[in-house]
XYZ file of C-alpha atoms in Angstrom:
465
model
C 112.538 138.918 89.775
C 110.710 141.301 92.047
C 111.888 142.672 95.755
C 110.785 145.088 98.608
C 113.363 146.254 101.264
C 113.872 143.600 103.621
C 110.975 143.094 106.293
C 112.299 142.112 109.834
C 110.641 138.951 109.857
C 108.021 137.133 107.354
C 105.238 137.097 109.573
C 104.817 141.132 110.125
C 101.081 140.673 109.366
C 98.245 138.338 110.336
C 98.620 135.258 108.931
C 94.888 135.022 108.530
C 93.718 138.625 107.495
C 97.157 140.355 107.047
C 96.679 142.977 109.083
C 99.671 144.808 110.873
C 101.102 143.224 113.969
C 102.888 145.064 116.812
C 106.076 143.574 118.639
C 104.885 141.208 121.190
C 101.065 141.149 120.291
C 99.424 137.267 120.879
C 96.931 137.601 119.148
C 95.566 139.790 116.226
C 93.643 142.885 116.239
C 91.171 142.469 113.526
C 89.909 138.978 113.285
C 91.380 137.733 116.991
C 94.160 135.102 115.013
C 96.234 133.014 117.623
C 99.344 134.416 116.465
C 100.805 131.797 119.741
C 100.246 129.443 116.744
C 102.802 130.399 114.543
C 105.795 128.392 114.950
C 109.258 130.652 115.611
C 111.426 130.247 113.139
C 114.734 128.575 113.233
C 118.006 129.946 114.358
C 120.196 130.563 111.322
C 123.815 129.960 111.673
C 125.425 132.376 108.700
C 128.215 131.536 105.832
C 128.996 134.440 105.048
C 128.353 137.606 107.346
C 127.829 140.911 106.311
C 131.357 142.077 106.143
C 132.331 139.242 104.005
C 134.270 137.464 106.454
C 133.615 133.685 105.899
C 134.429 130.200 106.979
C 137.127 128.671 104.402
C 135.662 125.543 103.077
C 137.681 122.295 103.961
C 140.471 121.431 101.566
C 139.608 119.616 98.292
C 139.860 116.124 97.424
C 142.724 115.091 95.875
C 141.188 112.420 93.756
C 139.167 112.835 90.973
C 137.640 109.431 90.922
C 134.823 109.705 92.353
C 132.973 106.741 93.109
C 130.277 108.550 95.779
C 130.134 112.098 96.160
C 132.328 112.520 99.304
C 131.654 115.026 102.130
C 132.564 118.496 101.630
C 134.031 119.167 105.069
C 137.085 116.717 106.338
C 134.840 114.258 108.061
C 135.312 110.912 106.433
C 132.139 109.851 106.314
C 131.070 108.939 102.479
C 128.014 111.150 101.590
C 124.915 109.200 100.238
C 124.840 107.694 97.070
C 121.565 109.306 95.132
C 119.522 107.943 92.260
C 118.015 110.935 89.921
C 114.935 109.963 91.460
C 115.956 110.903 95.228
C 116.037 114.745 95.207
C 116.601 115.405 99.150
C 120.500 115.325 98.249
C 123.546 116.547 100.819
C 124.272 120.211 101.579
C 127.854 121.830 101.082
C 128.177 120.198 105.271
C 127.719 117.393 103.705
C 124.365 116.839 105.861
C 120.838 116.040 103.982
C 119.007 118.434 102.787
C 115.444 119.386 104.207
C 112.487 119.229 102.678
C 111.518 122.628 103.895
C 113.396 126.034 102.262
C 115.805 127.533 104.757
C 114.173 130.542 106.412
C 116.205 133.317 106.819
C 116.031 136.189 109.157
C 114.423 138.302 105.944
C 112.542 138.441 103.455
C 112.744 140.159 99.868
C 109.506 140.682 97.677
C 110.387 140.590 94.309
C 108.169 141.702 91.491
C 106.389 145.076 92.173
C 103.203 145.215 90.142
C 103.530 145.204 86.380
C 101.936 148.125 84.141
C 99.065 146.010 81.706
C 101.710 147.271 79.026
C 104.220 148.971 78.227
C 103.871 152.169 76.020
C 104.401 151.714 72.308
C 107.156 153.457 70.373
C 105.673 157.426 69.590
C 104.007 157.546 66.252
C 104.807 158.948 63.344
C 104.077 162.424 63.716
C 106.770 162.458 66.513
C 109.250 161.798 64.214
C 111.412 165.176 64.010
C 110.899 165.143 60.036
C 107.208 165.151 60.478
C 107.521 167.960 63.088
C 109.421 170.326 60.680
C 106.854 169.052 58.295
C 103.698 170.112 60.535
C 105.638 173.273 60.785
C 106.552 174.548 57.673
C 102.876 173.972 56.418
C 101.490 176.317 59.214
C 103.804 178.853 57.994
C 103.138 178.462 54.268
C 106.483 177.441 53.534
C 107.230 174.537 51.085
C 108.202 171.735 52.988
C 111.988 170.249 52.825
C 112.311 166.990 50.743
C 111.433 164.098 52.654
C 113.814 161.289 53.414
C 114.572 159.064 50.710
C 112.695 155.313 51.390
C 115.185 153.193 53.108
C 113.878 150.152 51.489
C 114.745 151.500 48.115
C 117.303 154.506 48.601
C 120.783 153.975 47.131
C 122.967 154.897 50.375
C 126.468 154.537 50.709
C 127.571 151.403 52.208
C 128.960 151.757 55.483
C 132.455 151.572 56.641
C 133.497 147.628 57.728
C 132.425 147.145 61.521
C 129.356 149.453 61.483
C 126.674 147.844 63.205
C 123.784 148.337 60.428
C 120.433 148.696 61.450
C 117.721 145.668 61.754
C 114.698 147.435 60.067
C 116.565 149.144 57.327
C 119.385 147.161 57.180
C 121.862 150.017 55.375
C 121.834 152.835 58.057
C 124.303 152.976 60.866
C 123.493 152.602 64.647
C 124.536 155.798 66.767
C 125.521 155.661 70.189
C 122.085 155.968 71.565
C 121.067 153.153 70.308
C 119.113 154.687 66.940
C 119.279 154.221 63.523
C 121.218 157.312 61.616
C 119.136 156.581 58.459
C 115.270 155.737 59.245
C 115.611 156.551 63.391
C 114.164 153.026 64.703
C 115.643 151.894 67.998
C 117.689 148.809 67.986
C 117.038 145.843 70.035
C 119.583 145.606 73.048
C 121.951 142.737 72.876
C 121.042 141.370 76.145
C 117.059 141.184 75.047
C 117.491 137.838 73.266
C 120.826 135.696 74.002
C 121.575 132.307 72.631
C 124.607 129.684 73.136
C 125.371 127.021 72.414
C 127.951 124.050 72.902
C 128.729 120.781 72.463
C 127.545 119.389 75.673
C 125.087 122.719 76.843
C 122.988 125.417 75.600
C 121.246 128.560 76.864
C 118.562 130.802 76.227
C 117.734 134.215 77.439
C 114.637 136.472 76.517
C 113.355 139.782 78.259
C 109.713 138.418 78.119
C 106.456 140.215 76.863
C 106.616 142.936 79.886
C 109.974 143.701 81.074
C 111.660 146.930 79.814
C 115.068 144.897 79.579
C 116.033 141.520 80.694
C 117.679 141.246 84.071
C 118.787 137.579 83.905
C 122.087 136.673 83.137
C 123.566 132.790 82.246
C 127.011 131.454 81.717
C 127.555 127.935 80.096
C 131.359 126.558 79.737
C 132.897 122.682 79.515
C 136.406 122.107 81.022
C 138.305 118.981 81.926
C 139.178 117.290 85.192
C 142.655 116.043 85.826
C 141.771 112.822 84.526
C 140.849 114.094 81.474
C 136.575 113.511 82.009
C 134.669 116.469 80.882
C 132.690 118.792 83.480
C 129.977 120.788 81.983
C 128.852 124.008 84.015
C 125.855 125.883 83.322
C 124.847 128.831 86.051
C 122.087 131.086 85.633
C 121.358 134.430 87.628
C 117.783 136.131 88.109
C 118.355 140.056 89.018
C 115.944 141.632 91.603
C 114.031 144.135 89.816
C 112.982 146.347 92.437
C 116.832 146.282 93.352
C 119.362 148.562 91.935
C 121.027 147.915 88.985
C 119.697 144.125 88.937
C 120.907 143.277 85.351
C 124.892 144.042 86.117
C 124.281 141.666 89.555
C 122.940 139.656 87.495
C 125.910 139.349 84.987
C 128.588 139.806 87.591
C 127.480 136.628 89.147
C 127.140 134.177 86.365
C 130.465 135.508 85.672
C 132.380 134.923 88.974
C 130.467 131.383 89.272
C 131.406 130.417 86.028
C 135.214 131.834 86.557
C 135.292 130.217 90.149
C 134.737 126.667 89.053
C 136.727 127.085 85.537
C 139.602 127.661 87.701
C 138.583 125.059 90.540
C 137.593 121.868 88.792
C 140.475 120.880 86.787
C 143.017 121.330 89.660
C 140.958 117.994 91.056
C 138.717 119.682 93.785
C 135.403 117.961 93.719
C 132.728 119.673 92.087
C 130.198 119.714 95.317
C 133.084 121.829 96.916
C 134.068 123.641 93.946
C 130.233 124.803 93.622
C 130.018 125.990 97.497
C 133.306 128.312 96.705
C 131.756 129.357 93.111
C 128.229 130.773 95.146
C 130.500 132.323 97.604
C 132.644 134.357 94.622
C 129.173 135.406 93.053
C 127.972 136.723 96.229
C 130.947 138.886 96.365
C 130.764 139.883 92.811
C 127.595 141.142 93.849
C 128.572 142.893 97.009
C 131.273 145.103 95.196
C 128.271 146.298 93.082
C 126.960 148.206 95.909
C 130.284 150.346 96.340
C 128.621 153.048 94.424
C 129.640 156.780 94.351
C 128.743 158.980 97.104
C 127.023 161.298 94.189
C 124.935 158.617 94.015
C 123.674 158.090 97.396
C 123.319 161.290 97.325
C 120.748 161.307 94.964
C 118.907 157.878 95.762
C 119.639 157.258 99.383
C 117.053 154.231 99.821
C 118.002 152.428 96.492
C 118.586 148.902 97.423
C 121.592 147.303 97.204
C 121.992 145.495 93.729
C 121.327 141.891 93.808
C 119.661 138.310 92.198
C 119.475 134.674 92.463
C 121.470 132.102 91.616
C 121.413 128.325 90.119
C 124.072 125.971 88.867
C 124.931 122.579 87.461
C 127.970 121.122 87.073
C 127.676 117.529 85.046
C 130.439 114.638 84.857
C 130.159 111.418 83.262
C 128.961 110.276 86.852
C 128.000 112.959 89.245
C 125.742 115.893 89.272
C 125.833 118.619 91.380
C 123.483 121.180 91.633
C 124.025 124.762 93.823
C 121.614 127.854 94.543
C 120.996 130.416 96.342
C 117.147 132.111 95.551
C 114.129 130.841 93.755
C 115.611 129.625 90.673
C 115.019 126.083 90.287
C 116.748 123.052 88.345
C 114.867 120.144 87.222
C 115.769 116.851 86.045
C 114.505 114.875 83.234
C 115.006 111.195 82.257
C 115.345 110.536 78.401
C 112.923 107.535 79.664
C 109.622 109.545 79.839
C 108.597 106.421 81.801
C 110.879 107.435 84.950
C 109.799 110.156 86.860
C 110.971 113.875 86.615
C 112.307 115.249 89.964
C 112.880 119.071 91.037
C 116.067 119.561 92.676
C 116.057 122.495 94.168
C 114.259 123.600 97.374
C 112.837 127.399 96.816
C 114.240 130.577 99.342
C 111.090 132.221 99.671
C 107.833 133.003 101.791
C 105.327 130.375 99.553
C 108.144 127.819 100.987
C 108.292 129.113 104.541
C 104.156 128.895 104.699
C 104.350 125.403 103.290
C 107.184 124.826 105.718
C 105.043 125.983 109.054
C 101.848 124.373 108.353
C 100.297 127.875 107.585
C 99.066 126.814 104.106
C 99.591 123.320 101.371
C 101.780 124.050 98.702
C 98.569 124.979 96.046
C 97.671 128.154 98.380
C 101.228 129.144 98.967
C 102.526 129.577 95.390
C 98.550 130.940 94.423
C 99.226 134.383 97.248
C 100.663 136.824 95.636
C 103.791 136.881 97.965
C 104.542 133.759 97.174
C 107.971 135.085 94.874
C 109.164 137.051 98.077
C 112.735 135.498 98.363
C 114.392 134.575 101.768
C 117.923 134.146 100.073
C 119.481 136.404 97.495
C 122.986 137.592 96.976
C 123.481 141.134 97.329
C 125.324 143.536 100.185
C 121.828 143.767 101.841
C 121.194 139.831 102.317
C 121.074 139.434 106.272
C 123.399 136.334 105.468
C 124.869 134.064 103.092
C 123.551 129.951 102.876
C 124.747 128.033 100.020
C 122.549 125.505 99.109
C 124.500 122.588 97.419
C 123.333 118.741 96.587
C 125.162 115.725 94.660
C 122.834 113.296 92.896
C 124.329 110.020 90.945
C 121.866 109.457 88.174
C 121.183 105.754 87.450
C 120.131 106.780 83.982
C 120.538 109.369 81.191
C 118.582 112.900 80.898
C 118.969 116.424 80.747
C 118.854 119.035 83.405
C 117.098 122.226 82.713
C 118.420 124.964 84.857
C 115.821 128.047 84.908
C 114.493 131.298 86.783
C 110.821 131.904 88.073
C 110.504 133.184 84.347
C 110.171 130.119 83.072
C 108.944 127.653 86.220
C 106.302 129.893 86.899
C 104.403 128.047 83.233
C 105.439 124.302 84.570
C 106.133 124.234 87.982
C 106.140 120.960 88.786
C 108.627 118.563 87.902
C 105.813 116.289 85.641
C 104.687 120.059 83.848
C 108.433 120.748 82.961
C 109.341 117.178 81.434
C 106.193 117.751 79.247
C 107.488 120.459 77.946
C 110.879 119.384 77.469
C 111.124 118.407 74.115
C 111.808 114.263 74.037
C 115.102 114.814 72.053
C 116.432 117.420 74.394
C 119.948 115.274 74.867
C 120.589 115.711 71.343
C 118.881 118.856 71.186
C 119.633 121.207 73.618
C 119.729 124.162 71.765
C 116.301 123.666 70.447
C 115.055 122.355 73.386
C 116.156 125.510 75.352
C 114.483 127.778 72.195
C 110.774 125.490 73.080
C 110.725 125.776 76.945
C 111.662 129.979 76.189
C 108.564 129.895 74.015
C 106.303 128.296 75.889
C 107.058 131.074 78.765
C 106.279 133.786 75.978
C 103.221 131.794 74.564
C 102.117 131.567 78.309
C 102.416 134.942 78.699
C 105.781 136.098 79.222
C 105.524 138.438 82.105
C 109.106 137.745 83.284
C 112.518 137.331 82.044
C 113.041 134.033 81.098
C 116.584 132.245 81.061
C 116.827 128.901 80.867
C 120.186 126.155 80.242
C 119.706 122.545 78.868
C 122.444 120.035 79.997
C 122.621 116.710 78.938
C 123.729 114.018 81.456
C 126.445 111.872 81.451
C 128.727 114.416 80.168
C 129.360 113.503 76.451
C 133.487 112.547 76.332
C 133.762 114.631 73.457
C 132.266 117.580 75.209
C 135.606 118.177 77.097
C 137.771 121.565 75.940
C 137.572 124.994 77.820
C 134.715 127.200 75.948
């Protein structure tokens, strides 16, 4: 993920030639634009303000059988019944969801332009012993004896719980990261994850471009009350031109996955239990940004730290999805004769264009804006707005929960379910391994993070992981 600082609306510039606009101009200065044109956008009403002070959602549902997915607030109006098919679904107010992204009152660009490449390692004549080398033959003096070959050396085997190096595989990893024995940097652990369960399975990779990977997932099964498994799966993009985006990143899956570990088996439905779960990432996040004063100090127009957000919880019945950001979720029917369906409407200025007529979807995710997000979690975020749906699938298939890393090489729904491997409900794991491929064979210029959840909940799936 990518950002700016927040602009104080999304249509600063000319909609036609982008140039600069001035508060209160009608039309535009270069090219004469009709800027009366432009539809105003929406007023927002907030979750979650600025100082954290939020609504508490209604109280949870007693019952855990759930034959429709019931309204999140106390109304008791039943919410809509949806095939896998219908992807408008019901927000946490239990009200449909709109076709158009929700525009809020900024706007984050996210990915800053990318080097071609990234410099390679230094060669070999940077290596210290080739230095003292270099030196002692320009002062005539007999060189020290090289280092033995670490394919072939006889070294003493290190003590138990050394982490050994991957090239040499008998040196020992200092706490920089190097090897002691042949100096070769060690992959970081968060540059390639994988997981996987019984009933889900994630991969993460940093990509072809990226210096680290700023995506973070968690994956976990529980049981309800009733003893049906709930599979969770959240994944979190970090803002790279944010501070610190990896640890917002990982502080949100975390507090997701904790919030609806502890909220689901105490019976509260999973639609609700996903609203509170966003809301306890979002102030994982925040507490990120109560950094030292030495540190404002020193960078007093970082921006706050901060990412996206998508999650799935699956039952044998329901599935709720919940997101805050451009990362998507997709569904796919084992029956390749069904259609796929996207469930997730995008935060971000390709969806507000689409939204206001300005362009068709084709010329809106083509700009190179189109990644600048309208919703993120972070301290900076103008507001909070929780994006929940419950679907009802009338049929069996997996739901691939992703970032921009990985949509960005099948965007629509019919590209991903091509992709998607035709055993992915037995598979997920591999499955997970293909689609995080095909974003490297395509190119690989993001993080990619992706989860693979099969639906109905397997029975046997159910156990805390």
């Amino acid at each position: 993920m990518m950002s700016q600082m927040p602009q104080p609306t999304a249509l600063s510039r000319c909609p036609s030639c982008e140039e600069p606009l001035e508060a209160g101009d009608r039309f535009c200065g270069a090219c004469g634009y009709d800027l009366s044109a432009v539809p105003e956008p929406p007023q927002d009403e907030p979750t979650i303000t600025m100082n954290g002070t939020s609504p508490r959602p209604p109280s949870s549902v007693s019952s855990v059988d759930w034959p429709v997915a019931p309204e999140v607030d106390s109304s008791d109006i039943p919410a809509p019944v949806h095939r896998a098919t219908d992807i408008r679904g019901t927000d946490s107010g239990g009200t449909e969801l709109p076709h158009a992204a929700h525009e809020s009152a900024g706007v984050r660009f996210d990915r800053p332009r990318e080097p071609d490449e990234y410099p390679l390692a230094p060669p070999a004549e940077a290596r210290p012993e080739a230095r003292s080398e270099a030196l002692a033959e320009a002062r005539h003096e007999t060189p020290a004896e090289p280092p033995a070959d670490p394919r072939t050396a006889d070294l003493a085997t290190p003590p138990a719980g050394t982490r050994l190096c991957v090239a040499c595989r008998a040196g020992s990893v200092d706490n920089d990261g190097y090897c002691e024995n042949c100096g070769h940097a060690q992959p970081r652990e968060r540059d390639h994850m994988e997981q996987e369960l019984s009933a889900v399975s994630a991969v993460s990779d940093r990509g072809l471009r990226h210096h680290r990977n700023e995506d973070a997932f968690t994956i976990s099964t529980t049981a309800l009350p009733d003893g049906a498994p709930a599979v969770v799966a959240i994944v979190c993009d970090g803002v790279s031109s944010a501070t610190r985006p990896d640890e917002a990143s990982l502080a949100a899956s975390r507090a997701a996955g904790e919030s609806l570990l502890a909220a689901l088996p105490l019976g509260t439905h999973p639609q609700q239990a996903m609203h509170e779960a966003i809301i306890a990432a979002a102030e994982a996040v925040n507490s990120l940004a109560d950094s030292p004063a030495s540190h404002d100090e020193h960078a007093p127009h970082v921006n706050a730290p901060a990412c996206t957000l998508v999650g799935a919880v699956v039952t044998p019945t329901l599935l709720i999805i919940g997101w805050v950001g451009d990362s998507r979720a997709y569904w796919i029917p084992v029956d390749r004769a069904s259609p796929p369906a996207r469930l997730t409407e995008d935060d971000s200025w390709a969806a507000q264009m689409v939204a206001a007529g300005l362009m068709n979807e084709a010329e809106a995710y083509a700009d190179e804006r189109a990644h600048a997000i309208t919703g993120w979690l972070g301290a900076d975020a103008y507001e909070l707005e929780p994006h929940t749906a419950s679907f009802k699938p009338d049929r069996p298939g997996v739901v691939v929960v992703c970032t921009d890393g990985l949509w960005n090489y099948a965007e629509a729904a019919e590209d991903m379910a091509e992709v998607v491997p035709l055993d992915a409900a037995e598979r997920p794991l591999h499955s997970a391994q293909v689609l995080v491929g095909h974003a490297l064979d395509g190119g690989g210029h993001d993080n990619v993070t992706v989860a693979v959840v099969p639906f109905p909940a397997p029975v046997q799936g159910a156990g805390s992981a």
